[in-house]
GROMACS .gro file of C-alpha atoms in nm:
model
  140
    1UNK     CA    1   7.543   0.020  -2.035
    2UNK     CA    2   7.387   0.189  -1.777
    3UNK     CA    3   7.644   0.463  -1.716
    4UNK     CA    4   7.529   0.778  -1.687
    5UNK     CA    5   7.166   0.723  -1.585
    6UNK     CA    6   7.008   0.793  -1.256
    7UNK     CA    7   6.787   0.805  -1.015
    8UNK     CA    8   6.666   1.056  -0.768
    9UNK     CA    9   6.502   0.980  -0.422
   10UNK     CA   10   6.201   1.195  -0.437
   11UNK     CA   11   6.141   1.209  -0.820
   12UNK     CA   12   5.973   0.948  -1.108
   13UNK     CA   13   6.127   0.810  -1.301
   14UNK     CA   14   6.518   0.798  -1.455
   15UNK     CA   15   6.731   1.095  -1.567
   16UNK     CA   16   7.031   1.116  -1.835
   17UNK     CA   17   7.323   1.313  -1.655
   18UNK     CA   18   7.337   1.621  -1.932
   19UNK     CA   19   7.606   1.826  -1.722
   20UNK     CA   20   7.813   1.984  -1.431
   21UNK     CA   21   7.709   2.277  -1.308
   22UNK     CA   22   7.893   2.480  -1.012
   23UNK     CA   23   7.697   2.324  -0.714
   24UNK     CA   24   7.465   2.058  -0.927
   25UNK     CA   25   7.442   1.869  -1.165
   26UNK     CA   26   7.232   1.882  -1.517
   27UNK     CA   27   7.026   1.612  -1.590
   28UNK     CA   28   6.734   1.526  -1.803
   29UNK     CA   29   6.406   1.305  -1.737
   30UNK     CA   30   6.354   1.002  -1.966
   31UNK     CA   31   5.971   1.072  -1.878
   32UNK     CA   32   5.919   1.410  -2.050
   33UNK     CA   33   6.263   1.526  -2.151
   34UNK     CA   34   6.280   1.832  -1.969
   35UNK     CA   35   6.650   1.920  -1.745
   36UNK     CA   36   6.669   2.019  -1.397
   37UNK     CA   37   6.949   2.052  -1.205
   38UNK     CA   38   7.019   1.767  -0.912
   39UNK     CA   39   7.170   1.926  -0.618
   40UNK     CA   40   7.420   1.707  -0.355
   41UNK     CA   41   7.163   1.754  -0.079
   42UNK     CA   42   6.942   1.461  -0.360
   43UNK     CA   43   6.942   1.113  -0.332
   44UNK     CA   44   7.088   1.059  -0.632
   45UNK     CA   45   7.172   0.647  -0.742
   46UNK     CA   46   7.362   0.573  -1.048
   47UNK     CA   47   7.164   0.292  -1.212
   48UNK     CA   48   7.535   0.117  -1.237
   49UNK     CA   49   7.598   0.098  -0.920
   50UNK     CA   50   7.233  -0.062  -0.806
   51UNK     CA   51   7.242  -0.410  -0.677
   52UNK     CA   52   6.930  -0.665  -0.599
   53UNK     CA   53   6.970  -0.902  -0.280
   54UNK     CA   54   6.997  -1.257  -0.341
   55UNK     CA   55   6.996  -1.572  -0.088
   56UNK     CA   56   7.386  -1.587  -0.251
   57UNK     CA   57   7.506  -1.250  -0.341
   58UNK     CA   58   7.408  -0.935  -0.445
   59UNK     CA   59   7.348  -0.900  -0.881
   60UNK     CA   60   7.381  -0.596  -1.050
   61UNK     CA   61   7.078  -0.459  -1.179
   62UNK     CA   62   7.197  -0.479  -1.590
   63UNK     CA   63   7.188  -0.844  -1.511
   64UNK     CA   64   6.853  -0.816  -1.356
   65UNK     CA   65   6.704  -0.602  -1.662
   66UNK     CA   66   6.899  -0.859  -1.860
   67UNK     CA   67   6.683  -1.119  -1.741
   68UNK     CA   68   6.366  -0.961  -1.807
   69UNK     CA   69   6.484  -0.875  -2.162
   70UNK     CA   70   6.535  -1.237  -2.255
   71UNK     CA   71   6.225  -1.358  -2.021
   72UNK     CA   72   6.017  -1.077  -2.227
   73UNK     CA   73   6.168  -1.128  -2.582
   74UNK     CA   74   6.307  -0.744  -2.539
   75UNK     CA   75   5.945  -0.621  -2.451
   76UNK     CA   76   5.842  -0.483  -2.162
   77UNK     CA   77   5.779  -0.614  -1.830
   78UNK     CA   78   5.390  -0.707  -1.669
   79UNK     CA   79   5.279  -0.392  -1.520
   80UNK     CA   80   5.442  -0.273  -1.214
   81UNK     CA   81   5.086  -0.153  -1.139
   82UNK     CA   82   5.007  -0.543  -1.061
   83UNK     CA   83   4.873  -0.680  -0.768
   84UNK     CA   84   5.187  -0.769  -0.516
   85UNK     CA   85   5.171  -1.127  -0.522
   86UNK     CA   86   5.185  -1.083  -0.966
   87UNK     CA   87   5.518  -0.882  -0.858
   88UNK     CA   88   5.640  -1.107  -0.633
   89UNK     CA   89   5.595  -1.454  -0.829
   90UNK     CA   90   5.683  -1.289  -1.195
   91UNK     CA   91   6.013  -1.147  -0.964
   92UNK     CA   92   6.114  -1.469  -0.903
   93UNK     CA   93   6.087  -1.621  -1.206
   94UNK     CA   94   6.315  -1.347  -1.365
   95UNK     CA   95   6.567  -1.404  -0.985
   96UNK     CA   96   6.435  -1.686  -0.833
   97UNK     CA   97   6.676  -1.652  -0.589
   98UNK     CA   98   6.613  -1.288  -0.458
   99UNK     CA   99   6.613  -1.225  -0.115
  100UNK     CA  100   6.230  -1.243  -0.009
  101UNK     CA  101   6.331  -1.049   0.324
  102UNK     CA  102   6.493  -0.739   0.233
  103UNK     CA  103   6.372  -0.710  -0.159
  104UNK     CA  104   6.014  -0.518  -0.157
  105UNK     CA  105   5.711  -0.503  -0.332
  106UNK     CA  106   5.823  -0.138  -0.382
  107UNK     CA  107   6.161  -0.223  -0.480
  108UNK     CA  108   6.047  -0.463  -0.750
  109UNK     CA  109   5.792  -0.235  -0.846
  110UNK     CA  110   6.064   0.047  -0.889
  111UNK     CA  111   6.277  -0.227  -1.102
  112UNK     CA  112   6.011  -0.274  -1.344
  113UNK     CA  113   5.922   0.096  -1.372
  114UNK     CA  114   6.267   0.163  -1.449
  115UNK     CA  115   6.329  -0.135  -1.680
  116UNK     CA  116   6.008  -0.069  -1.899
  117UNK     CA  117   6.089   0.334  -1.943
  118UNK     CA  118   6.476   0.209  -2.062
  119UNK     CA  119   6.267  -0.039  -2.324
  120UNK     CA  120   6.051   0.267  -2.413
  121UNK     CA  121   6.357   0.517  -2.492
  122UNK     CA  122   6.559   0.198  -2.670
  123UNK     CA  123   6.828   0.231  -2.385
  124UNK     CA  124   6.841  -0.113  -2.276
  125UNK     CA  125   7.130  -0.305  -2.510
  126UNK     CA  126   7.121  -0.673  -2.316
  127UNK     CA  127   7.483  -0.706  -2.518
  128UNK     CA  128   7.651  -0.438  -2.376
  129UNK     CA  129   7.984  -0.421  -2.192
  130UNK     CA  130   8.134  -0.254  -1.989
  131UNK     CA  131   8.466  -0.234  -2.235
  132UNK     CA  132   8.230  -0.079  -2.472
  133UNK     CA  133   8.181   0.193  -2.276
  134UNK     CA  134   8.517   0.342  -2.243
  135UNK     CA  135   8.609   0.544  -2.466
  136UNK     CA  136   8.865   0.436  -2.758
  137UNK     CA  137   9.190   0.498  -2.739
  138UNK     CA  138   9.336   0.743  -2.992
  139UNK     CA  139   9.612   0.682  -3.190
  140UNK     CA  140   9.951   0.866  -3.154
   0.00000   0.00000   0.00000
């Protein structure tokens, strides 16, 4: 579901990966749609791969944009220009168990930017799998 999206330390926003390049990669901003390339010497984060701390264990952040999808109705999330505390209490209704210690203000602030641009380009399937993702085998 969220395969091939990313993010880049340094940069707003999320970008599609378009392509491979000799010594970069090609991707494209969800913000304005224009392509840059992303070299190794980026922070670069594969949405996939993102967790949130939890007093229990770490969830993946499709299960965390899940639960603002259904808290939300499939809209988009309050601001994440809100006041901290606004973050921090509508946070934990959507993970009421996150980890108040290591999950920040900026990190939730980052989750909601990221969830309400997905909303914005219809990216975001809730019903997703990962065994839809693959591709399909071909017959022989």
């Amino acid at each position: 579901m969220l395969k091939g999206l990313l993010a880049i330390s340094g940069q707003r926003g999320l970008f599609k990966l378009v392509s491979q390049a000799k010594n970069s990669i090609i991707v494209e901003s969800l913000i304005d749609g224009k392509r840059m390339p992303a070299y190794a010497t980026s922070r670069i984060s594969a949405l996939e791969d993102i967790s949130i701390y939890t007093e229990d264990e770490d969830v993946k952040l499709f299960d965390v944009f899940k639960a603002i999808y259904e808290k939300e109705n499939g809209g988009v999330s309050i601001s994440p220009k809100s006041s901290g505390n606004e973050l921090k209490s509508y946070f934990e209704e959507v993970l009421p168990l996150y980890d108040k210690d290591r999950v920040y203000v900026s990190d939730i602030k980052k989750v909601l930017t990221w969830y309400n641009l997905l909303i914005e380009n219809e990216l975001f399937d809730p019903n997703a799998t990962e065994e839809e993702e693959e591709p399909e085998a071909t017959e022989e």
